XYZ file of C-alpha atoms in Angstrom:
483
model
C -0.857 -9.129 -27.463
C -3.857 -7.930 -25.448
C -6.679 -10.488 -25.214
C -9.944 -9.806 -27.041
C -12.129 -7.290 -25.245
C -15.729 -8.390 -24.842
C -18.819 -6.198 -25.271
C -20.993 -5.531 -22.233
C -23.611 -8.161 -23.155
C -20.940 -10.857 -23.151
C -19.604 -9.575 -19.820
C -22.979 -10.087 -18.161
C -23.125 -13.619 -19.611
C -19.650 -14.342 -18.224
C -20.783 -13.189 -14.801
C -23.735 -15.548 -14.907
C -21.802 -18.557 -16.199
C -19.079 -18.081 -13.581
C -21.539 -18.487 -10.697
C -22.906 -21.634 -9.066
C -26.510 -22.232 -10.068
C -27.699 -22.035 -6.446
C -26.360 -18.483 -6.173
C -27.835 -17.035 -9.336
C -30.964 -15.699 -7.699
C -28.892 -13.560 -5.293
C -26.743 -11.864 -7.916
C -27.349 -8.318 -9.162
C -28.524 -7.845 -12.735
C -25.350 -5.995 -13.712
C -21.676 -6.202 -12.699
C -20.587 -3.850 -9.893
C -18.416 -0.821 -10.473
C -15.037 -0.749 -8.707
C -13.278 2.212 -7.098
C -9.652 1.309 -6.347
C -7.781 3.867 -4.216
C -4.077 3.749 -3.395
C -2.465 6.022 -0.782
C 1.326 5.913 -0.938
C 3.628 5.181 2.043
C 0.742 5.266 4.531
C 1.409 3.465 7.802
C -1.114 2.718 10.547
C -1.310 6.353 11.732
C -4.952 6.580 10.666
C -8.160 6.761 12.654
C -9.411 3.223 11.858
C -6.111 1.685 13.064
C -5.255 3.977 16.006
C -1.566 3.976 15.092
C -1.053 7.556 16.312
C -3.401 9.208 18.810
C -3.323 12.584 17.052
C -3.958 11.525 13.447
C -6.927 13.310 11.876
C -8.459 11.229 9.084
C -12.213 11.927 8.995
C -12.668 10.593 5.461
C -10.955 7.298 6.194
C -13.135 7.128 9.293
C -16.314 7.580 7.247
C -15.154 5.010 4.699
C -14.483 2.563 7.544
C -18.007 3.130 8.832
C -19.362 1.909 5.504
C -17.422 -1.351 5.204
C -14.728 -3.576 6.697
C -11.390 -2.515 8.183
C -8.673 -5.164 8.037
C -6.659 -4.435 11.179
C -3.961 -6.992 10.383
C -3.268 -6.284 6.693
C 0.293 -6.471 5.382
C 2.112 -5.556 2.226
C 3.833 -8.170 0.106
C 6.992 -6.049 0.175
C 8.232 -2.825 1.752
C 9.273 -0.863 -1.310
C 7.043 0.619 -4.017
C 7.903 -1.439 -7.102
C 7.850 -4.941 -5.581
C 4.778 -4.178 -3.468
C 2.726 -2.712 -6.305
C 3.887 -5.232 -8.889
C 2.833 -8.116 -6.639
C -0.540 -6.564 -5.836
C -1.359 -5.690 -9.437
C -0.219 -8.982 -10.987
C -1.172 -11.444 -8.247
C 2.346 -12.910 -8.136
C 4.469 -12.674 -4.989
C 7.925 -11.135 -4.936
C 9.516 -14.475 -4.076
C 7.908 -15.932 -7.210
C 9.077 -13.181 -9.574
C 12.373 -11.964 -8.097
C 11.209 -8.321 -8.138
C 12.641 -7.347 -4.756
C 13.487 -3.663 -5.207
C 12.606 -0.747 -7.508
C 14.391 -2.292 -10.485
C 13.906 -3.782 -12.977
C 10.849 -2.494 -14.782
C 8.450 -5.407 -14.338
C 7.057 -4.842 -17.845
C 10.312 -6.043 -19.415
C 10.323 -9.417 -17.641
C 9.302 -12.638 -19.354
C 7.279 -13.932 -16.393
C 4.758 -11.111 -16.826
C 4.311 -11.271 -20.587
C 1.114 -13.341 -20.442
C -0.131 -11.888 -17.142
C -2.901 -9.321 -17.055
C -2.808 -6.863 -14.200
C -5.949 -6.156 -12.184
C -7.096 -3.195 -14.336
C -6.119 -5.032 -17.503
C -8.159 -8.072 -16.510
C -11.245 -5.983 -15.826
C -10.751 -4.065 -19.071
C -10.570 -7.324 -21.012
C -13.976 -8.461 -19.724
C -15.697 -5.229 -20.636
C -15.037 -2.709 -17.895
C -14.182 0.860 -18.838
C -10.961 1.605 -16.949
C -9.895 5.039 -15.697
C -6.607 5.576 -13.861
C -4.800 8.566 -12.397
C -1.727 9.169 -10.271
C 0.655 6.648 -8.769
C -0.754 3.152 -9.152
C 2.318 1.309 -10.358
C 5.815 2.315 -9.251
C 6.756 5.948 -9.849
C 8.011 8.898 -7.794
C 8.985 12.578 -7.944
C 12.651 12.003 -7.089
C 13.946 12.415 -10.649
C 12.680 13.112 -14.157
C 12.175 9.528 -15.380
C 10.452 8.439 -12.176
C 7.417 10.642 -12.827
C 6.646 8.218 -15.664
C 7.299 4.973 -13.813
C 6.167 1.487 -14.747
C 2.498 1.922 -15.615
C 0.634 -0.849 -17.411
C -0.175 1.271 -20.447
C -2.251 -1.549 -21.990
C -4.760 -1.591 -19.120
C -6.504 1.794 -19.313
C -9.086 3.488 -21.462
C -7.957 6.853 -20.079
C -5.232 7.967 -17.698
C -4.103 11.209 -16.034
C -1.698 12.874 -16.671
C -1.135 10.379 -19.517
C -0.693 6.676 -20.162
C 3.071 7.146 -20.162
C 3.278 9.422 -17.125
C 1.672 8.745 -13.743
C 2.518 11.821 -11.625
C 1.915 15.514 -12.424
C 4.594 18.107 -11.729
C 5.469 18.645 -8.083
C 5.196 22.027 -6.344
C 8.394 22.578 -4.375
C 9.958 25.241 -2.164
C 12.537 27.429 -3.875
C 15.517 26.344 -1.767
C 16.140 22.630 -1.267
C 16.380 20.773 0.992
C 13.949 23.013 2.828
C 14.615 21.392 6.204
C 18.415 21.531 5.879
C 18.867 17.750 5.820
C 22.551 17.178 4.888
C 22.193 13.394 4.466
C 19.290 12.762 2.103
C 17.507 15.624 0.336
C 14.534 13.324 -0.288
C 13.712 13.267 3.437
C 12.459 16.835 3.259
C 9.395 18.819 4.312
C 8.040 22.350 4.234
C 4.750 24.230 4.002
C 4.104 25.761 0.593
C 1.741 28.487 -0.558
C -0.610 26.706 -2.927
C -4.241 25.767 -3.245
C -5.035 22.059 -2.830
C -6.174 21.918 -6.465
C -2.724 23.016 -7.675
C -0.976 20.151 -5.917
C -0.148 17.040 -7.915
C -2.643 15.025 -5.877
C -5.180 17.822 -6.261
C -4.924 17.514 -10.042
C -5.194 13.725 -9.924
C -8.238 13.816 -7.670
C -9.977 16.554 -9.678
C -9.582 14.552 -12.893
C -10.734 11.359 -11.178
C -13.792 13.123 -9.753
C -14.734 14.316 -13.228
C -14.556 10.752 -14.538
C -16.703 9.484 -11.677
C -19.316 12.079 -12.581
C -19.240 11.086 -16.264
C -21.761 8.527 -17.473
C -20.427 5.434 -19.239
C -21.987 2.306 -20.692
C -21.444 -0.850 -18.695
C -19.323 -1.425 -15.588
C -16.341 0.757 -14.765
C -13.050 0.406 -12.906
C -11.845 3.744 -11.492
C -8.376 3.765 -9.909
C -6.938 6.746 -8.043
C -3.327 6.931 -6.880
C -2.819 9.513 -4.106
C 0.904 10.253 -3.717
C 1.071 11.731 -0.211
C 2.261 10.903 2.381
C 5.174 9.769 0.187
C 8.264 11.941 0.576
C 8.948 14.846 0.259
C 6.282 16.363 2.514
C 5.540 19.653 0.742
C 1.935 20.742 1.251
C -0.235 23.738 2.159
C 0.310 25.352 5.562
C -3.206 24.583 6.785
C -2.353 20.892 7.102
C 0.669 21.632 9.282
C -1.579 23.852 11.390
C -3.717 20.818 12.268
C -0.816 19.603 14.410
C 0.711 22.418 16.535
C 4.376 21.578 16.884
C 4.518 21.883 20.662
C 1.751 19.260 21.009
C 3.115 16.644 18.579
C 3.603 13.233 20.197
C 6.673 11.224 19.184
C 6.638 7.443 18.824
C 8.306 5.589 21.708
C 11.857 4.433 20.925
C 13.775 2.547 23.662
C 17.509 3.175 23.664
C 18.369 -0.551 23.665
C 15.709 -1.674 21.199
C 18.183 -3.054 18.651
C 20.411 -4.951 21.085
C 18.781 -8.360 20.549
C 18.791 -8.486 16.730
C 21.395 -9.306 14.084
C 23.545 -6.932 12.073
C 21.649 -7.694 8.859
C 18.440 -6.722 10.647
C 19.899 -3.445 11.878
C 21.097 -2.586 8.379
C 17.765 -3.076 6.584
C 17.274 -0.259 4.099
C 20.981 0.485 3.792
C 20.697 1.176 0.065
C 19.720 4.704 1.163
C 22.837 4.973 3.344
C 22.938 4.103 7.010
C 19.308 3.521 8.007
C 19.901 5.158 11.381
C 21.697 8.307 10.174
C 18.565 10.299 9.374
C 17.092 9.569 12.789
C 20.335 10.593 14.480
C 20.363 13.844 12.470
C 16.710 14.555 13.325
C 17.462 14.136 17.025
C 20.651 16.197 16.995
C 19.122 18.955 14.851
C 16.013 19.047 17.029
C 13.637 18.410 14.116
C 12.181 15.004 15.011
C 8.887 16.605 16.023
C 8.925 18.676 12.836
C 9.186 15.535 10.745
C 6.403 13.769 12.612
C 4.264 16.898 12.222
C 4.944 16.928 8.464
C 4.047 13.249 8.087
C 0.823 13.683 10.060
C 0.021 16.760 7.969
C 0.625 14.744 4.794
C -1.736 12.029 6.022
C -4.454 14.620 6.624
C -3.845 16.079 3.165
C -4.178 12.605 1.622
C -7.345 12.114 3.650
C -8.772 15.347 2.242
C -8.013 14.075 -1.270
C -9.801 10.829 -0.441
C -12.774 12.876 0.683
C -13.073 14.561 -2.724
C -13.128 11.152 -4.423
C -15.778 9.789 -2.061
C -17.866 12.931 -2.512
C -17.747 12.517 -6.293
C -18.837 8.898 -6.014
C -21.799 9.925 -3.857
C -22.743 12.641 -6.338
C -22.588 10.162 -9.209
C -25.497 8.180 -7.798
C -23.564 4.902 -8.194
C -22.249 4.455 -4.651
C -24.731 1.675 -3.899
C -23.384 -0.349 -6.847
C -19.670 0.372 -6.315
C -17.076 -1.770 -4.558
C -14.478 0.468 -2.872
C -10.998 -0.716 -1.950
C -8.596 1.647 -0.182
C -5.042 0.432 0.399
C -1.466 1.539 0.906
C 1.568 -0.173 -0.587
C 3.566 -0.326 2.695
C 4.153 1.520 5.943
C 6.773 3.974 7.174
C 9.120 4.491 10.138
C 9.455 7.867 11.858
C 11.997 6.976 14.529
C 10.758 3.529 15.520
C 13.656 1.092 15.509
C 15.881 4.214 15.442
C 15.253 4.847 11.745
C 13.120 6.689 9.214
C 11.586 5.545 5.927
C 10.446 2.032 5.015
C 12.356 -1.074 3.849
C 12.212 -3.168 6.994
C 10.339 -6.324 7.930
C 9.020 -4.827 11.165
C 5.381 -3.916 11.648
C 5.820 -0.169 11.076
C 6.921 -0.972 7.546
C 4.684 -3.938 6.645
C 1.321 -3.147 8.244
C -0.974 -1.115 5.998
C -4.474 0.357 6.050
C -6.933 -1.739 4.054
C -10.635 -0.902 3.885
C -13.163 -2.670 1.662
C -16.739 -1.564 1.051
C -18.803 -4.113 -0.884
C -22.486 -3.107 -0.973
C -24.726 -5.994 -0.006
C -21.744 -7.977 1.300
C -19.843 -6.067 3.965
C -21.405 -5.091 7.266
C -21.004 -1.354 7.957
C -18.373 -0.676 10.593
C -17.064 -4.261 10.638
C -13.486 -5.226 11.472
C -11.309 -8.328 11.036
C -7.972 -9.098 12.694
C -7.318 -12.138 10.504
C -3.900 -11.693 8.814
C -4.394 -10.707 5.180
C -2.096 -9.668 2.364
C -2.364 -7.099 -0.400
C -1.693 -10.100 -2.654
C -5.262 -11.158 -1.803
C -6.871 -8.189 -3.560
C -6.778 -9.646 -7.086
C -8.837 -12.728 -6.214
C -11.047 -10.735 -3.845
C -12.083 -8.327 -6.595
C -12.708 -11.016 -9.180
C -14.846 -13.027 -6.768
C -16.796 -9.974 -5.620
C -17.485 -9.200 -9.274
C -18.599 -12.774 -9.949
C -15.722 -13.441 -12.320
C -13.294 -16.379 -12.468
C -9.905 -15.720 -10.896
C -6.952 -16.277 -13.271
C -5.010 -19.446 -12.484
C -1.742 -17.613 -11.820
C -3.060 -15.554 -8.877
C -1.442 -16.586 -5.587
C -3.533 -14.678 -3.039
C -6.704 -15.837 -1.312
C -10.104 -14.232 -1.737
C -11.161 -12.236 1.322
C -14.848 -12.725 0.522
C -15.424 -15.095 3.499
C -14.193 -12.380 5.867
C -16.183 -9.659 4.128
C -19.334 -11.720 4.518
C -18.637 -12.709 8.127
C -16.255 -10.695 10.339
C -15.963 -13.687 12.684
C -14.754 -16.006 9.890
C -11.200 -17.247 9.409
C -9.095 -18.285 6.417
C -7.227 -21.516 5.788
C -3.950 -19.741 6.428
C -2.080 -19.031 9.650
C 0.142 -16.196 8.446
C 0.867 -13.883 5.538
C 4.317 -13.219 4.112
C 6.169 -9.969 3.507
C 9.437 -10.172 1.574
C 12.237 -7.661 1.226
C 15.242 -8.752 -0.783
C 16.317 -12.277 -1.575
C 15.390 -14.748 1.203
C 14.378 -12.135 3.791
C 10.824 -12.749 4.988
C 8.355 -11.883 7.736
C 5.328 -14.026 8.572
C 2.485 -12.240 10.371
C -0.198 -14.205 12.213
C -3.010 -12.971 14.434
C -0.741 -12.801 17.487
C 2.868 -13.316 16.394
C 5.409 -12.100 13.885
C 8.352 -14.242 12.752
C 11.230 -12.785 10.716
C 14.081 -14.674 9.082
C 16.952 -13.130 7.136
C 19.173 -14.498 4.396
C 21.958 -15.166 6.907
C 19.640 -17.365 8.986
C 19.183 -14.899 11.845
C 15.683 -14.785 13.314
C 13.250 -12.643 15.262
C 9.969 -13.580 16.927
C 7.560 -11.182 18.605
C 4.421 -11.716 20.664
C 2.296 -8.783 19.542
C -0.234 -9.311 22.305
C 2.316 -8.530 25.023
C 4.852 -6.643 22.880
C 3.011 -4.643 20.179
C 6.077 -2.491 19.425
C 8.317 -5.547 18.784
C 10.886 -4.583 21.379
C 11.752 -8.073 22.680
C 13.063 -10.723 20.287
C 11.926 -14.146 21.520
C 13.189 -16.289 18.642
C 15.395 -18.277 21.031
C 12.679 -18.674 23.702
C 11.906 -22.427 24.147
C 8.382 -21.535 25.276
C 7.627 -20.280 21.764
C 9.388 -23.005 19.758
C 6.096 -24.522 18.589
C 4.813 -21.090 17.547
C 7.980 -20.464 15.561
C 7.787 -23.866 13.866
C 4.216 -23.208 12.790
C 5.111 -19.829 11.285
C 8.164 -21.255 9.503
C 5.776 -23.522 7.590
C 4.316 -20.475 5.837
C 7.604 -19.230 4.391
C 7.904 -19.331 0.584
C 9.012 -22.720 -0.707
C 10.836 -21.025 -3.586
C 12.855 -17.811 -3.719
C 13.464 -16.597 -7.255
C 16.907 -15.015 -7.762
C 17.038 -11.225 -7.813
C 15.607 -10.125 -11.169
C 18.322 -7.473 -11.506
C 21.039 -10.100 -11.785
C 19.220 -13.155 -13.074
C 19.609 -12.183 -16.724
C 17.003 -12.398 -19.518
């Protein structure tokens, strides 16, 4: 049963009581608003992270200029359901056993007394608005449009509490790119106005809510679906990246020679993880795919711009905390594969930008390793509220206040599947798989992770330190663990 929801006067009292007496004089008279923006399947090909030299993301750039960019942020998992479930509940995938896109987290006993981030803020008096993909959902089949939304957490939701994604505009003939292996890895320009796109509808509704006056604090969440597959979008976004100028990511021929078979086969639940890349090379469409992904990023950036514009027009920007994040990254040929579902940097590293008025320094950056699992406690602390006891992440407030600060943590963990983990530190990345095979990369000298140094005696102390940050417990896969 949902906890009692408090009126606004009680919320303000809770804010005051939750704060140390010495800090009371510095606190605002009213709780801050929160704007929580998710962009799906977005890797580091964005202006603030310089992941691809041609990426055009002016709205992410302007958001970065207002707050802090976390240059070493990582997802808790590399698939939508486990990543978003962990972020929204504050419980890691190793704790819950939610490793893939099943089961529906809402049916599991471990979550029955857990309030998600929007639910927590709703319970203490925030008005909560949500739209688009915030919990797991997709356009791949009819049921997936609905997904696993926390229907108890919102005062209003678009398209509805039970359905997260509007209808998709698609080309007539599918797959449009002729992909014989996986029709989901598809792209094509379509003839449609931005406002007719699913994301266009989500953003238009969200902008209207931002421009609507409400009593008390508000939590607005916007889920932008692109650049999630398939990459169908208006021609003008493809035109931003002329095909003959598109730069491909570097992929050495022997890159996979020094890793184990289980590492090479990451993501095999979608077939051979290397087959799509082989097809793209043989069919001569690798550049086309990279163009489509870049175009999708720019489309998502344009959607972000509409949301930021609406916030500015509302007159509440100076009182609004903004968090922009992606659930995980994406491969486009790196490691000889496409899609996500690996423990390498292309799949785990994500854009994360936080604007906290009066706290963050405009244009600041931090390379301290952080996790999306940290967002729950970060938001509660920024809002002056107590963090629920179950939350596993650390608050990023010390970093937001001081870009030169550090955390009492060497590395952050990304998990994919039972007992497969990566630990990311400021300089190194350690990966261990369920069969015991290992990888270790020095990102300072090898940013693309081309040389596995797990067996290098010179790095044995580094490896031992990173091993200490692995999960102490790995819950069995929730699909097979039973009720």
